[in-house]
Coordinates of C-alpha atoms in Angstrom, one line a residue:
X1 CA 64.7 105.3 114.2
X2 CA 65.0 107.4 111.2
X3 CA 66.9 106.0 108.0
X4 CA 68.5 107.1 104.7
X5 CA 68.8 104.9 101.7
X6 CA 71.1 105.9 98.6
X7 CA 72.4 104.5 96.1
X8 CA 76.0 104.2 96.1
X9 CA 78.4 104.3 93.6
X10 CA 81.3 101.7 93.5
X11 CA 83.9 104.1 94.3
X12 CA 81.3 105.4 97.6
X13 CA 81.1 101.9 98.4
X14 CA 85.1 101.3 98.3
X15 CA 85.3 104.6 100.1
X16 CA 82.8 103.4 102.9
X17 CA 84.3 100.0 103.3
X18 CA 88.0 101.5 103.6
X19 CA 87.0 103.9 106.4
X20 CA 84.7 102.3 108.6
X21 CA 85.3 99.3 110.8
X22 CA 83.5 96.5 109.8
X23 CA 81.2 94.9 112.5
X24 CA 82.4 91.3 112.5
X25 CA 79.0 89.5 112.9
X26 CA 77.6 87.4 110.6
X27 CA 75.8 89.6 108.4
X28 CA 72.4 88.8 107.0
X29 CA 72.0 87.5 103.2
X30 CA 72.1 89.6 100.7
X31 CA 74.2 92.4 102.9
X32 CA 77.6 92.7 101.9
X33 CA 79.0 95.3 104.7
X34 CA 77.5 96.8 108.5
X35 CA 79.4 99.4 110.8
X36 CA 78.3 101.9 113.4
X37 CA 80.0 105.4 113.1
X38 CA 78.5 108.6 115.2
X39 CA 75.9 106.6 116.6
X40 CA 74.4 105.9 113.0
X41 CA 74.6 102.1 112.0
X42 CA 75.8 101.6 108.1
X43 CA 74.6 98.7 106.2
X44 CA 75.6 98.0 102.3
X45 CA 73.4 95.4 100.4
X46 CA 74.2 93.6 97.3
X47 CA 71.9 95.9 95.1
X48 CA 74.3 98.8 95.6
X49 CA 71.8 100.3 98.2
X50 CA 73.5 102.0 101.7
X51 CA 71.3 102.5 104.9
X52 CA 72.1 104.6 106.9
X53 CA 70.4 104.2 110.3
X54 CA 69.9 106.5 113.3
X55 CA 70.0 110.3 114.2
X56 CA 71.6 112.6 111.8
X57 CA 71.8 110.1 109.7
X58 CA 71.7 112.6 106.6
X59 CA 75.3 114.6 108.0
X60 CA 77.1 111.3 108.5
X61 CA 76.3 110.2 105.1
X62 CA 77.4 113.6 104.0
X63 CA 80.6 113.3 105.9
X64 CA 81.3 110.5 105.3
X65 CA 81.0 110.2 101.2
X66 CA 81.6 114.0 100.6
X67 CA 78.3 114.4 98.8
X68 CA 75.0 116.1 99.5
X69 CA 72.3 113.4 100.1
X70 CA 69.4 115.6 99.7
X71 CA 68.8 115.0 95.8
X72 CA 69.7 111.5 95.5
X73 CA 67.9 110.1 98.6
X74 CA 64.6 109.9 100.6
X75 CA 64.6 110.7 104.2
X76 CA 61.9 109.1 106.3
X77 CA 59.9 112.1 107.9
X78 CA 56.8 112.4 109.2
X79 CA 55.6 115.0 106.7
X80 CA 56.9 113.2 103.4
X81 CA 54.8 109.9 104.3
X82 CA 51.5 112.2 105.1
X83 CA 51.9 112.9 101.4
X84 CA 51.1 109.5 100.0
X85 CA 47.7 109.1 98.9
X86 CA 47.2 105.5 100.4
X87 CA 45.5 106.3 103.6
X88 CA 47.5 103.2 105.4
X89 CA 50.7 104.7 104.8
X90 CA 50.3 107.4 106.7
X91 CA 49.8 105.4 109.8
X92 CA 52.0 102.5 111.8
X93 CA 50.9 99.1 110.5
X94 CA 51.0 95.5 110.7
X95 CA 50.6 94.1 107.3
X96 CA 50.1 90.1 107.1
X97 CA 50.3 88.2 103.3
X98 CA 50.8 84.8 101.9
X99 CA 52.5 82.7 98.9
X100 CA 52.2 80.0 97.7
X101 CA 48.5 78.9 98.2
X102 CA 47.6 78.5 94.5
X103 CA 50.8 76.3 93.8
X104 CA 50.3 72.6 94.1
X105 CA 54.0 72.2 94.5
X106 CA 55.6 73.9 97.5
X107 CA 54.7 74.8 100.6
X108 CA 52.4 78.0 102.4
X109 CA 54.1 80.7 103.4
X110 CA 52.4 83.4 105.8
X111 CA 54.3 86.7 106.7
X112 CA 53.6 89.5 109.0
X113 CA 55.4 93.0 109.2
X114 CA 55.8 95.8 111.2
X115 CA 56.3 99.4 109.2
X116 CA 56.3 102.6 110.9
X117 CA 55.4 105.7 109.0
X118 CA 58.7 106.7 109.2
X119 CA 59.7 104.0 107.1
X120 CA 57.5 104.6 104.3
X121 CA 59.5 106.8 102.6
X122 CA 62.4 104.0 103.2
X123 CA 60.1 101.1 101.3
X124 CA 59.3 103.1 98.5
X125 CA 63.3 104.1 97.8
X126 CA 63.8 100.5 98.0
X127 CA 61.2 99.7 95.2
X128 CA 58.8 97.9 97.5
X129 CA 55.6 96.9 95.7
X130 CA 53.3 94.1 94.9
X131 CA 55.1 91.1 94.6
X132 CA 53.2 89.7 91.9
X133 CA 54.2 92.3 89.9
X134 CA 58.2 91.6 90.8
X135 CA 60.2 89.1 89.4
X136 CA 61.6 86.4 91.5
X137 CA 65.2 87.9 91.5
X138 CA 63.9 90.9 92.7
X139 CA 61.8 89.6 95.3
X140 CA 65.0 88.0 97.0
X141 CA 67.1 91.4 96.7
X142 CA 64.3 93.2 98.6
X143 CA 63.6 90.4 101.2
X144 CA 67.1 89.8 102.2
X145 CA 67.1 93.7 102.7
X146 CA 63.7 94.2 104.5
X147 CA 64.2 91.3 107.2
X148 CA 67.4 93.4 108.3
X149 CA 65.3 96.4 109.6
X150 CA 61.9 95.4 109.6
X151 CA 59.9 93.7 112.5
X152 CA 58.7 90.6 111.0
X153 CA 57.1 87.2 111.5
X154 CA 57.4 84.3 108.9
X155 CA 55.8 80.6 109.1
X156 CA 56.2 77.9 106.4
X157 CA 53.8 75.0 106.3
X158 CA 55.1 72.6 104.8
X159 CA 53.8 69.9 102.2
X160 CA 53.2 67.4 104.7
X161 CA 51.9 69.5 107.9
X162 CA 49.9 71.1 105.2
X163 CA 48.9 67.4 103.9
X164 CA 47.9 66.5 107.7
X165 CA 45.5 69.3 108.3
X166 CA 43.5 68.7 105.5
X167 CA 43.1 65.2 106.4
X168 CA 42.1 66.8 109.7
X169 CA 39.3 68.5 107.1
X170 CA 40.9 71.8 107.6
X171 CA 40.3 74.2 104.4
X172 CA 42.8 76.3 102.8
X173 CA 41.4 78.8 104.6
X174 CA 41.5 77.9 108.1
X175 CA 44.9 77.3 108.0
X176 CA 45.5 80.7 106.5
X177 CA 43.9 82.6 109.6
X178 CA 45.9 80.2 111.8
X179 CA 49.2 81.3 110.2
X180 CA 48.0 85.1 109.8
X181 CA 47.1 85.5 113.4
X182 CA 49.8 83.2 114.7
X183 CA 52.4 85.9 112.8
X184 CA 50.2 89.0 113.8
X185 CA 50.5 88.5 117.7
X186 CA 54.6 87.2 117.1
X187 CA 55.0 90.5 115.6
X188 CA 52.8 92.6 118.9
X189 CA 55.2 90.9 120.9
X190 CA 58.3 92.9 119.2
X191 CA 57.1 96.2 119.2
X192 CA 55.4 99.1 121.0
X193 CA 52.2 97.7 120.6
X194 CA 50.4 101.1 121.9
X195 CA 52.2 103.1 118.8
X196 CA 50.5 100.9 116.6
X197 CA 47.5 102.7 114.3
X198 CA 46.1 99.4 112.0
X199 CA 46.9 95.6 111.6
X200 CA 46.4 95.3 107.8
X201 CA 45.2 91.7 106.4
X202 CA 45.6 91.3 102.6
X203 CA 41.4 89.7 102.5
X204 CA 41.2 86.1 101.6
X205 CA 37.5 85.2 103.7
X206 CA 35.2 87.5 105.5
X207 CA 36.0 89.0 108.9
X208 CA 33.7 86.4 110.8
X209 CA 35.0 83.4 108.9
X210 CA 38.7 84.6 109.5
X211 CA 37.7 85.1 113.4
X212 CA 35.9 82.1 113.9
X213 CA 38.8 80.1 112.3
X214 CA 42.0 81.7 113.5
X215 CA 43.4 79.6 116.9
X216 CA 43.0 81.4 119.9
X217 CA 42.3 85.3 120.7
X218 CA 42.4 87.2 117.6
X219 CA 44.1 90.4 118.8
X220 CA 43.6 93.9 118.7
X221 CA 39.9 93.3 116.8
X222 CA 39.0 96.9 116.6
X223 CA 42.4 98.1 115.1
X224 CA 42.3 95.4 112.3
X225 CA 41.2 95.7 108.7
X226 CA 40.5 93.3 105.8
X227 CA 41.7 94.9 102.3
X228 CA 41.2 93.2 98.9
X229 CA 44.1 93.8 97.1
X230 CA 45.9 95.1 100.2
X231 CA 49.6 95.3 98.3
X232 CA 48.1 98.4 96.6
X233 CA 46.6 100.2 99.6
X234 CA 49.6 99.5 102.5
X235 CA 53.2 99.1 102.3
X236 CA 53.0 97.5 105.0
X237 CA 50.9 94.6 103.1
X238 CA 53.4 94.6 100.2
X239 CA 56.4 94.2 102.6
X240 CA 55.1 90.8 103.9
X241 CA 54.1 90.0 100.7
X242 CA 57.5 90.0 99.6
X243 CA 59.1 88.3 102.6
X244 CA 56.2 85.5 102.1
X245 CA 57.2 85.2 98.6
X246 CA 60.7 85.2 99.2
X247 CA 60.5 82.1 101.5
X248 CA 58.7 80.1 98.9
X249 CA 60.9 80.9 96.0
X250 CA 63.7 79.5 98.2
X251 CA 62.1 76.6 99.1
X252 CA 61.5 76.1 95.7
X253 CA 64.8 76.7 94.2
X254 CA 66.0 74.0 97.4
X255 CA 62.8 71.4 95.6
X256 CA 64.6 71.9 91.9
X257 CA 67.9 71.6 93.7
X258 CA 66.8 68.0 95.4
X259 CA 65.1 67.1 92.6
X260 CA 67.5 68.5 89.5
X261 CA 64.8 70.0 87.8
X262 CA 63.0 73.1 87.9
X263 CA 59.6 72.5 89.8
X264 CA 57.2 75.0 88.6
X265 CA 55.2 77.4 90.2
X266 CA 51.2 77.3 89.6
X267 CA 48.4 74.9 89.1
X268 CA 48.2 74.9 85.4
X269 CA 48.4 72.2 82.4
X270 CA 52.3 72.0 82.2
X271 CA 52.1 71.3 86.2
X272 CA 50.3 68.3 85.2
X273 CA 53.2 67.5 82.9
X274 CA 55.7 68.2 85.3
X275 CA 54.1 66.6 88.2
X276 CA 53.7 63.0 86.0
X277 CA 57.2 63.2 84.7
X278 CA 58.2 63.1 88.4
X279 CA 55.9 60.5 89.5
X280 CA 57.1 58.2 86.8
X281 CA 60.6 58.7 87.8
X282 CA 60.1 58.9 91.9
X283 CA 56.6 57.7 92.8
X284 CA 53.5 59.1 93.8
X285 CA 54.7 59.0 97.6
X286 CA 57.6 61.2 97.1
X287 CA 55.4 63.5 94.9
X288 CA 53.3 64.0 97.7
X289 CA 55.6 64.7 100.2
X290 CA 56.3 68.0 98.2
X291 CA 52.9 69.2 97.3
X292 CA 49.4 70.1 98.3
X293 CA 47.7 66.5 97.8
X294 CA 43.7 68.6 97.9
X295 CA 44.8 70.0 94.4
X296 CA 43.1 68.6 90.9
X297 CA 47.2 68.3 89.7
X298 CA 47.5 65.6 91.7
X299 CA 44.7 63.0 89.7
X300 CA 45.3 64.7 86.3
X301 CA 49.4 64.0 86.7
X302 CA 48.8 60.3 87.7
X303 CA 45.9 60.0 84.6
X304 CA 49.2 61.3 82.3
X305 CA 50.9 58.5 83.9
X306 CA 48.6 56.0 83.2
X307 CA 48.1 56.9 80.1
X308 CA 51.9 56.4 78.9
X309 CA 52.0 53.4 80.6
X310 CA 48.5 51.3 79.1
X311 CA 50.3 53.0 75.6
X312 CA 53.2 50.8 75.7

């Protein structure tokens, strides 16, 4: 399916909104209007973004907002995304990413994601990038946008499951392949797999290690590729890395919301802070409930404790 992103100006939007009917399903977060005219479906997001989905997409937009859409807009074609540079892009991928795993507090998020090459061109209108180089705001506005027209798989592991497999003496790492190739083969099973160039894994362990961990058949072996650093070399990559991200800044955001402070992201001294001050107040049992026990936080926060309390 091709699609056309532009911005839109508040007077397009209130021009779209008052001559299309609204599609009465729950729309997904962060989009604020849907409608199907001439075959092309209409979406409006939050960020002032309009997608415009389907065949002559570009002549119902014109149409529609009585503007040309050639200057102010990227088209996803064929030709445009054999352009890029970054050999991935020019090619159907899977991309697969996590969050999370360097934060004591939270959980592990794991994301896989479908992008076409037509869609290349669509990502990179949308400001799609590494997400550790996008602010937290951001990365919401751009998930609750790609999960609307991207193939995707998430999975959050908890604190506790995550607790339980490392008391099974499961590394990090195991459970990372798990999670990657669980999401990998739920995303085959929503596409054409046989359109499909590359499956793109953003490289945390060594292709054996990642095979001989991962539960079950690891598919499509000689179409998948490890890449250090993948959010620079596949869009693809960066996409789930953003929808991973996304999912743990929620879940975090929910932990201050429980908790009525801000949990912190990271593994660093003021964690240790933060963790003890919530020890003190909740206990040790609640604090572990919400993080990753395996982390040096965990004794350092409860020798802060200790500390105040043998002062007193």
């Amino acid at each position: 399916m091709s699609n056309l992103v532009l911005e839109l100006s508040k007077e397009e939007i209130l021009l779209l909104r008052g001559t299309l009917k609204a599609d009465r399903g729950k729309l997904p977060p962060g989009m604020i209007f849907r409608s199907k005219y001439q075959g092309v479906t209409i979406s409006i997001y939050n960020s002032g973004k309009g997608m415009f989905q389907g065949a002559n997409n570009d002549k119902v937009a014109e149409q529609l907002i009585g503007r040309s859409t050639s200057a102010s807009s990227t088209k996803s074609t064929s030709k445009q995304s054999q352009s890029t540079t970054i050999k991935y892009n020019n090619f159907n991928c899977i991309g697969s990413d996590e969050a999370g795993s360097g934060d004591y507090f939270g959980p592990l998020t794991v994301c896989a994601c479908y992008v076409s090459k037509e869609n290349i061109a669509v990502l990179k209108t949308l400001g799609v990038d590494d997400s550790k180089k996008i602010t937290d705001t951001k990365i919401v506005e751009l998930a609750e946008q790609l999960v609307t027209f991207l193939p995707h798989s998430l999975l959050v592991l908890d604190n506790p499951k995550y607790n339980e497999r490392k008391a099974l003496n499961w590394s990090q790492v195991k459970m990372k392949a798990v999670l990657h190739n669980e999401c990998i083969k739920n995303v085959l099973q929503k596409i054409d797999a046989d359109t499909l160039d590359y499956i793109v894994i953003d490289q945390f362990t060594p292709r054996p290690t990642y095979e001989r961990y991962a539960l079950g058949d690891v598919p499509l072996k000689n179409k998948t590729c490890y890449e250090t650093k993948g959010e620079s070399k596949s869009l693809a990559i960066a996409a789930a890395s953003i929808i991973s991200r996304y999912a743990f800044v929620k879940h975090m955001d929910a932990l201050s919301k429980q908790y009525n402070t801000t949990i912190l992201k990271g593994a660093g001294p003021k964690i240790d802070v933060a963790a003890a001050k919530l020890i003190a107040k909740h206990g040790i049992d609640v604090v572990d409930n919400i993080t990753k026990k395996d982390f040096k936080n965990r004794d350092k926060a409860l020798k802060l404790v200790n500390e105040r309390y043998n002062r007193k």
